[in-house]
Amino acid sequence: MSFEFKGRTAFITGGASGAGFGQAKVFGREGCRIAIADIRGDAVGSAVDELRAEGIECHGVVLDITDRAAFVRAADEAEAALGPVSMLFGTAGVSIFGPLEKATYDDYDWIFGVNFGGVVNLMQTFVPRMIEHGLGGHIVNTASLGCFFANSGSGIYSASKFAVHGITMAMRDALKDHGIGVSVLAPANIRSNIAESVQTRPAKFGQSGYAVDRREIEALHEIYSQGMEPEELAGHVREAILANRLYVIPYPEARPLLESIFQQALDALPPADSDQAGQEQRNRAMARYIAARREMDAERYGA
Ligand SMILES: NC(=O)c1ccc[n+]([C@@H]2O[C@H](COP(=O)([O-])OP(=O)(O)OC[C@H]3O[C@@H](n4cnc5c(N)ncnc54)[C@H](O)[C@@H]3O)[C@@H](O)[C@H]2O)c1
């Protein structure tokens, strides 16, 4: 419980709305300086006004998180305005739902570009800076409960969130000796504007296999109107940072689903005491590889 929020600078993608804006408010109230980056300029302007009205020191930048060169400029700008960034929130995300077999490459490229690519670009831009600053810190990437399961309708979205889950877990391991904690947020339902996310889809990914009409958007609004308040969700994120916990999944209703998924994986395993000789052989080979890898890495990267 030694993490100190006060005086840190946080960079939040998707910070102008929904979960990201909730994080901006909650961590701003904890004494963080807040940089919000979002593709929607009007939303950035009103979010910054609202944060400043609360006395939160903040900076807004209009950024498409899929644009790597613009990301570097946004990072330079945020650090010039608010000082070295030591907290990252990869919160921006978009969704589209429909039968998986109807999807086009543009559907894949847009969803993966924002949801996974945005998280990658955030970490590629800032992780070397965070290590260099030596201030420790924390990274929270937003996946979804869909980072644990997928069905036809949510297929591309879920697959992109599986990828966010995987890279975030790996980054937690990579940064463990740098005093930088890493968590993955897996929400089930947030009261947000994500039903409208199709409006941020760029023309270059215009060929969709899905019919996104007003009826579809209204139906999504209806679900998300019943979701958890973003500030409440950000409060759970705050607790997870303090405890440096990998997972943030503050939805009790997710238990049966997660139990059934992990039970299926466990059911696929042979009994623990079967194939003793094979187990020992494979474990020894893995241990030898890990030891050799450590030695090679120490030589090559000074790890
Ligand atoms: N709403 C839910 O029920 C729910 C459930 C599980 C996970 N999530 C995840 O939560 C995160 C936050 O979403 P939300 O529900 O608060 O939605 P939201 O639409 O209210 O907020 C997301 C923000 O991301 C921004 N954004 C979209 N594309 C961008 C881009 N290319 N570059 C920069 N900014 C971009 C949007 O303009 C928006 O302001 C997303 O990653 C989403 O997948 C949401």
mmCIF file of N, CA, C and O and ligand atoms in Angstrom, residues 13-21 37-40 43 63-66 90-95 110 114-115 142-146 157 161 185-197 200 223-224 227 230 233 251, ligand 1:
data_model
loop_
_atom_site.group_PDB
_atom_site.id
_atom_site.type_symbol
_atom_site.label_atom_id
_atom_site.label_comp_id
_atom_site.label_asym_id
_atom_site.label_seq_id
_atom_site.Cartn_x
_atom_site.Cartn_y
_atom_site.Cartn_z
ATOM 1 N N THR A 13 -5.542 7.472 -22.487
ATOM 2 C CA THR A 13 -6.153 7.455 -23.823
ATOM 3 C C THR A 13 -7.658 7.227 -23.659
ATOM 4 O O THR A 13 -8.101 6.531 -22.745
ATOM 5 N N GLY A 14 -8.422 7.848 -24.540
ATOM 6 C CA GLY A 14 -9.882 7.773 -24.394
ATOM 7 C C GLY A 14 -10.349 8.549 -23.171
ATOM 8 O O GLY A 14 -11.442 8.310 -22.650
ATOM 9 N N GLY A 15 -9.525 9.496 -22.735
ATOM 10 C CA GLY A 15 -9.782 10.201 -21.467
ATOM 11 C C GLY A 15 -10.917 11.212 -21.515
ATOM 12 O O GLY A 15 -11.266 11.784 -20.483
ATOM 13 N N ALA A 16 -11.504 11.416 -22.701
ATOM 14 C CA ALA A 16 -12.555 12.440 -22.805
ATOM 15 C C ALA A 16 -13.943 11.888 -22.517
ATOM 16 O O ALA A 16 -14.914 12.643 -22.486
ATOM 17 N N SER A 17 -14.047 10.576 -22.309
ATOM 18 C CA SER A 17 -15.390 9.994 -22.183
ATOM 19 C C SER A 17 -15.353 8.703 -21.369
ATOM 20 O O SER A 17 -14.298 8.068 -21.239
ATOM 21 N N GLY A 18 -16.505 8.342 -20.835
ATOM 22 C CA GLY A 18 -16.688 7.027 -20.218
ATOM 23 C C GLY A 18 -15.627 6.669 -19.183
ATOM 24 O O GLY A 18 -15.283 7.474 -18.306
ATOM 25 N N ALA A 19 -15.108 5.440 -19.303
ATOM 26 C CA ALA A 19 -14.161 4.920 -18.304
ATOM 27 C C ALA A 19 -12.932 5.815 -18.170
ATOM 28 O O ALA A 19 -12.441 6.045 -17.059
ATOM 29 N N GLY A 20 -12.422 6.330 -19.290
ATOM 30 C CA GLY A 20 -11.213 7.161 -19.262
ATOM 31 C C GLY A 20 -11.454 8.478 -18.538
ATOM 32 O O GLY A 20 -10.592 8.953 -17.778
ATOM 33 N N PHE A 21 -12.618 9.065 -18.760
ATOM 34 C CA PHE A 21 -12.932 10.339 -18.094
ATOM 35 C C PHE A 21 -13.119 10.100 -16.587
ATOM 36 O O PHE A 21 -12.708 10.925 -15.761
ATOM 37 N N ALA A 37 -5.973 12.081 -23.829
ATOM 38 C CA ALA A 37 -5.800 12.026 -25.278
ATOM 39 C C ALA A 37 -7.020 11.334 -25.858
ATOM 40 O O ALA A 37 -7.409 10.258 -25.379
ATOM 41 N N ASP A 38 -7.612 11.951 -26.853
ATOM 42 C CA ASP A 38 -8.823 11.369 -27.435
ATOM 43 C C ASP A 38 -8.950 11.833 -28.878
ATOM 44 O O ASP A 38 -8.510 12.921 -29.239
ATOM 45 N N ILE A 39 -9.582 11.005 -29.685
ATOM 46 C CA ILE A 39 -9.742 11.326 -31.107
ATOM 47 C C ILE A 39 -10.799 12.406 -31.338
ATOM 48 O O ILE A 39 -10.794 13.070 -32.368
ATOM 49 N N ARG A 40 -11.701 12.601 -30.369
ATOM 50 C CA ARG A 40 -12.799 13.566 -30.560
ATOM 51 C C ARG A 40 -12.453 14.906 -29.894
ATOM 52 O O ARG A 40 -12.469 15.017 -28.664
ATOM 53 N N ALA A 43 -14.962 16.622 -27.502
ATOM 54 C CA ALA A 43 -15.046 15.942 -26.200
ATOM 55 C C ALA A 43 -13.817 16.258 -25.342
ATOM 56 O O ALA A 43 -13.935 16.417 -24.119
ATOM 57 N N LEU A 63 -5.803 13.150 -30.358
ATOM 58 C CA LEU A 63 -4.878 12.133 -30.862
ATOM 59 C C LEU A 63 -5.650 10.914 -31.344
ATOM 60 O O LEU A 63 -6.538 10.420 -30.655
ATOM 61 N N ASP A 64 -5.270 10.449 -32.529
ATOM 62 C CA ASP A 64 -5.724 9.127 -32.964
ATOM 63 C C ASP A 64 -4.627 8.165 -32.533
ATOM 64 O O ASP A 64 -3.498 8.223 -33.037
ATOM 65 N N ILE A 65 -4.944 7.296 -31.583
ATOM 66 C CA ILE A 65 -3.901 6.445 -30.975
ATOM 67 C C ILE A 65 -3.306 5.420 -31.945
ATOM 68 O O ILE A 65 -2.346 4.744 -31.604
ATOM 69 N N THR A 66 -3.855 5.332 -33.147
ATOM 70 C CA THR A 66 -3.247 4.431 -34.138
ATOM 71 C C THR A 66 -2.113 5.131 -34.893
ATOM 72 O O THR A 66 -1.398 4.490 -35.656
ATOM 73 N N GLY A 90 -4.346 2.901 -20.733
ATOM 74 C CA GLY A 90 -4.704 2.570 -22.114
ATOM 75 C C GLY A 90 -6.185 2.220 -22.122
ATOM 76 O O GLY A 90 -6.555 1.050 -22.039
ATOM 77 N N THR A 91 -7.018 3.249 -22.204
ATOM 78 C CA THR A 91 -8.458 3.051 -21.990
ATOM 79 C C THR A 91 -9.279 3.174 -23.272
ATOM 80 O O THR A 91 -10.359 2.598 -23.362
ATOM 81 N N ALA A 92 -8.773 3.911 -24.263
ATOM 82 C CA ALA A 92 -9.561 4.101 -25.492
ATOM 83 C C ALA A 92 -9.874 2.757 -26.134
ATOM 84 O O ALA A 92 -9.024 1.860 -26.157
ATOM 85 N N GLY A 93 -11.076 2.627 -26.627
ATOM 86 C CA GLY A 93 -11.439 1.398 -27.316
ATOM 87 C C GLY A 93 -12.691 1.610 -28.135
ATOM 88 O O GLY A 93 -13.457 2.546 -27.897
ATOM 89 N N VAL A 94 -12.865 0.754 -29.122
ATOM 90 C CA VAL A 94 -14.050 0.824 -29.981
ATOM 91 C C VAL A 94 -14.626 -0.582 -30.119
ATOM 92 O O VAL A 94 -13.934 -1.570 -29.877
ATOM 93 N N SER A 95 -15.887 -0.647 -30.504
ATOM 94 C CA SER A 95 -16.493 -1.974 -30.645
ATOM 95 C C SER A 95 -17.438 -2.014 -31.842
ATOM 96 O O SER A 95 -17.988 -0.986 -32.252
ATOM 97 N N TRP A 110 -9.696 -2.072 -38.222
ATOM 98 C CA TRP A 110 -10.090 -0.934 -37.382
ATOM 99 C C TRP A 110 -10.095 -1.330 -35.897
ATOM 100 O O TRP A 110 -9.460 -0.683 -35.061
ATOM 101 N N VAL A 114 -7.217 0.047 -33.171
ATOM 102 C CA VAL A 114 -7.479 0.922 -32.015
ATOM 103 C C VAL A 114 -7.269 0.148 -30.707
ATOM 104 O O VAL A 114 -6.505 0.578 -29.837
ATOM 105 N N ASN A 115 -7.949 -0.989 -30.567
ATOM 106 C CA ASN A 115 -7.971 -1.657 -29.255
ATOM 107 C C ASN A 115 -6.619 -2.244 -28.868
ATOM 108 O O ASN A 115 -6.148 -2.037 -27.746
ATOM 109 N N THR A 142 -7.134 -1.216 -20.479
ATOM 110 C CA THR A 142 -8.514 -1.677 -20.399
ATOM 111 C C THR A 142 -8.783 -2.721 -21.468
ATOM 112 O O THR A 142 -8.679 -2.442 -22.667
ATOM 113 N N ALA A 143 -9.092 -3.928 -21.003
ATOM 114 C CA ALA A 143 -9.528 -4.986 -21.912
ATOM 115 C C ALA A 143 -11.046 -5.021 -21.805
ATOM 116 O O ALA A 143 -11.730 -4.012 -22.039
ATOM 117 N N SER A 144 -11.579 -6.139 -21.384
ATOM 118 C CA SER A 144 -13.025 -6.339 -21.258
ATOM 119 C C SER A 144 -13.186 -7.736 -20.671
ATOM 120 O O SER A 144 -12.250 -8.551 -20.753
ATOM 121 N N LEU A 145 -14.348 -8.024 -20.144
ATOM 122 C CA LEU A 145 -14.607 -9.405 -19.752
ATOM 123 C C LEU A 145 -14.417 -10.305 -20.985
ATOM 124 O O LEU A 145 -14.063 -11.479 -20.874
ATOM 125 N N GLY A 146 -14.626 -9.701 -22.145
ATOM 126 C CA GLY A 146 -14.407 -10.398 -23.419
ATOM 127 C C GLY A 146 -12.945 -10.743 -23.683
ATOM 128 O O GLY A 146 -12.640 -11.308 -24.729
ATOM 129 N N TYR A 157 -13.936 -8.028 -31.534
ATOM 130 C CA TYR A 157 -13.730 -7.216 -30.325
ATOM 131 C C TYR A 157 -13.044 -8.056 -29.247
ATOM 132 O O TYR A 157 -12.030 -7.650 -28.668
ATOM 133 N N LYS A 161 -9.285 -7.897 -27.397
ATOM 134 C CA LYS A 161 -9.129 -7.747 -25.946
ATOM 135 C C LYS A 161 -8.320 -8.904 -25.352
ATOM 136 O O LYS A 161 -7.628 -8.731 -24.356
ATOM 137 N N LEU A 185 -7.660 -4.117 -16.783
ATOM 138 C CA LEU A 185 -9.038 -3.865 -16.362
ATOM 139 C C LEU A 185 -9.963 -4.625 -17.311
ATOM 140 O O LEU A 185 -9.869 -4.465 -18.536
ATOM 141 N N ALA A 186 -10.826 -5.461 -16.739
ATOM 142 C CA ALA A 186 -11.733 -6.264 -17.569
ATOM 143 C C ALA A 186 -13.187 -5.984 -17.163
ATOM 144 O O ALA A 186 -13.790 -6.763 -16.421
ATOM 145 N N PRO A 187 -13.742 -4.883 -17.658
ATOM 146 C CA PRO A 187 -15.110 -4.530 -17.262
ATOM 147 C C PRO A 187 -16.160 -5.363 -17.996
ATOM 148 O O PRO A 187 -15.911 -5.865 -19.095
ATOM 149 N N ALA A 188 -17.324 -5.474 -17.355
ATOM 150 C CA ALA A 188 -18.450 -6.149 -17.994
ATOM 151 C C ALA A 188 -19.387 -5.141 -18.647
ATOM 152 O O ALA A 188 -19.842 -5.346 -19.766
ATOM 153 N N ASN A 189 -19.674 -4.073 -17.961
ATOM 154 C CA ASN A 189 -20.608 -3.077 -18.510
ATOM 155 C C ASN A 189 -20.343 -1.743 -17.817
ATOM 156 O O ASN A 189 -20.362 -1.660 -16.594
ATOM 157 N N ILE A 190 -20.091 -0.739 -18.629
ATOM 158 C CA ILE A 190 -19.785 0.608 -18.102
ATOM 159 C C ILE A 190 -20.813 1.569 -18.690
ATOM 160 O O ILE A 190 -21.137 1.485 -19.884
ATOM 161 N N ARG A 191 -21.257 2.472 -17.878
ATOM 162 C CA ARG A 191 -22.136 3.535 -18.376
ATOM 163 C C ARG A 191 -21.258 4.491 -19.197
ATOM 164 O O ARG A 191 -20.461 5.239 -18.632
ATOM 165 N N SER A 192 -21.354 4.413 -20.524
ATOM 166 C CA SER A 192 -20.426 5.186 -21.367
ATOM 167 C C SER A 192 -21.059 5.475 -22.717
ATOM 168 O O SER A 192 -22.210 5.132 -22.981
ATOM 169 N N ASN A 193 -20.229 6.056 -23.588
ATOM 170 C CA ASN A 193 -20.712 6.408 -24.940
ATOM 171 C C ASN A 193 -20.248 5.425 -25.997
ATOM 172 O O ASN A 193 -20.256 5.752 -27.182
ATOM 173 N N ILE A 194 -19.809 4.234 -25.589
ATOM 174 C CA ILE A 194 -19.180 3.334 -26.564
ATOM 175 C C ILE A 194 -20.156 2.889 -27.660
ATOM 176 O O ILE A 194 -19.721 2.503 -28.753
ATOM 177 N N ALA A 195 -21.449 2.993 -27.405
ATOM 178 C CA ALA A 195 -22.429 2.646 -28.454
ATOM 179 C C ALA A 195 -22.234 3.514 -29.693
ATOM 180 O O ALA A 195 -22.583 3.117 -30.806
ATOM 181 N N GLU A 196 -21.652 4.683 -29.495
ATOM 182 C CA GLU A 196 -21.456 5.626 -30.610
ATOM 183 C C GLU A 196 -20.098 5.459 -31.273
ATOM 184 O O GLU A 196 -19.736 6.247 -32.152
ATOM 185 N N SER A 197 -19.325 4.466 -30.839
ATOM 186 C CA SER A 197 -17.917 4.440 -31.250
ATOM 187 C C SER A 197 -17.742 4.290 -32.756
ATOM 188 O O SER A 197 -16.727 4.689 -33.310
ATOM 189 N N THR A 200 -16.354 7.119 -34.855
ATOM 190 C CA THR A 200 -14.936 7.500 -34.938
ATOM 191 C C THR A 200 -14.196 6.609 -35.944
ATOM 192 O O THR A 200 -12.978 6.726 -36.087
ATOM 193 N N ILE A 223 -28.181 -1.064 -23.115
ATOM 194 C CA ILE A 223 -27.364 -1.903 -22.212
ATOM 195 C C ILE A 223 -26.415 -1.028 -21.402
ATOM 196 O O ILE A 223 -26.327 -1.138 -20.183
ATOM 197 N N TYR A 224 -25.688 -0.162 -22.107
ATOM 198 C CA TYR A 224 -24.642 0.605 -21.409
ATOM 199 C C TYR A 224 -25.224 1.637 -20.438
ATOM 200 O O TYR A 224 -24.550 2.053 -19.499
ATOM 201 N N GLY A 227 -24.885 0.340 -17.049
ATOM 202 C CA GLY A 227 -23.552 -0.080 -16.639
ATOM 203 C C GLY A 227 -23.038 0.622 -15.391
ATOM 204 O O GLY A 227 -23.669 1.542 -14.861
ATOM 205 N N PRO A 230 -18.496 5.256 -14.414
ATOM 206 C CA PRO A 230 -17.045 5.303 -14.646
ATOM 207 C C PRO A 230 -16.222 5.676 -13.418
ATOM 208 O O PRO A 230 -15.134 5.125 -13.208
ATOM 209 N N LEU A 233 -15.951 2.649 -11.219
ATOM 210 C CA LEU A 233 -14.995 1.710 -11.820
ATOM 211 C C LEU A 233 -13.560 2.177 -11.565
ATOM 212 O O LEU A 233 -12.683 1.377 -11.194
ATOM 213 N N TYR A 251 -16.923 -7.063 -11.064
ATOM 214 C CA TYR A 251 -18.284 -7.435 -11.460
ATOM 215 C C TYR A 251 -18.601 -8.832 -10.926
ATOM 216 O O TYR A 251 -18.207 -9.836 -11.537
HETATM 217 N N1 LIG B 1 -18.841 0.215 -22.086
HETATM 218 C C1 LIG B 1 -18.677 -1.033 -21.700
HETATM 219 O O1 LIG B 1 -19.621 -1.667 -21.243
HETATM 220 C C2 LIG B 1 -17.343 -1.696 -21.798
HETATM 221 C C3 LIG B 1 -17.232 -3.029 -21.392
HETATM 222 C C4 LIG B 1 -15.979 -3.649 -21.439
HETATM 223 C C5 LIG B 1 -14.885 -2.932 -21.865
HETATM 224 N N2 LIG B 1 -15.028 -1.635 -22.260
HETATM 225 C C6 LIG B 1 -13.812 -0.918 -22.701
HETATM 226 O O2 LIG B 1 -13.681 0.260 -21.922
HETATM 227 C C7 LIG B 1 -12.868 1.187 -22.639
HETATM 228 C C8 LIG B 1 -13.471 2.559 -22.525
HETATM 229 O O3 LIG B 1 -14.682 2.585 -23.268
HETATM 230 P P1 LIG B 1 -15.996 3.322 -22.768
HETATM 231 O O4 LIG B 1 -17.016 2.280 -22.592
HETATM 232 O O5 LIG B 1 -15.693 4.229 -21.675
HETATM 233 O O6 LIG B 1 -16.388 4.095 -24.126
HETATM 234 P P2 LIG B 1 -16.436 5.608 -24.555
HETATM 235 O O7 LIG B 1 -16.760 5.583 -26.014
HETATM 236 O O8 LIG B 1 -17.313 6.412 -23.657
HETATM 237 O O9 LIG B 1 -14.918 6.093 -24.363
HETATM 238 C C9 LIG B 1 -13.888 5.661 -25.236
HETATM 239 C C10 LIG B 1 -13.135 6.875 -25.770
HETATM 240 O O10 LIG B 1 -12.121 6.412 -26.666
HETATM 241 C C11 LIG B 1 -12.020 7.355 -27.719
HETATM 242 N N3 LIG B 1 -11.406 6.778 -28.909
HETATM 243 C C12 LIG B 1 -11.961 5.903 -29.789
HETATM 244 N N4 LIG B 1 -11.092 5.653 -30.790
HETATM 245 C C13 LIG B 1 -9.973 6.377 -30.542
HETATM 246 C C14 LIG B 1 -8.747 6.546 -31.218
HETATM 247 N N5 LIG B 1 -8.492 5.923 -32.379
HETATM 248 N N6 LIG B 1 -7.819 7.375 -30.676
HETATM 249 C C15 LIG B 1 -8.070 8.021 -29.505
HETATM 250 N N7 LIG B 1 -9.227 7.922 -28.831
HETATM 251 C C16 LIG B 1 -10.167 7.097 -29.342
HETATM 252 C C17 LIG B 1 -13.462 7.780 -27.977
HETATM 253 O O11 LIG B 1 -13.524 9.015 -28.677
HETATM 254 C C18 LIG B 1 -14.035 7.836 -26.557
HETATM 255 O O12 LIG B 1 -13.953 9.147 -26.025
HETATM 256 C C19 LIG B 1 -12.758 0.637 -24.054
HETATM 257 O O13 LIG B 1 -11.477 0.047 -24.219
HETATM 258 C C20 LIG B 1 -13.831 -0.420 -24.126
HETATM 259 O O14 LIG B 1 -13.538 -1.426 -25.058
HETATM 260 C C21 LIG B 1 -16.229 -1.002 -22.242
#
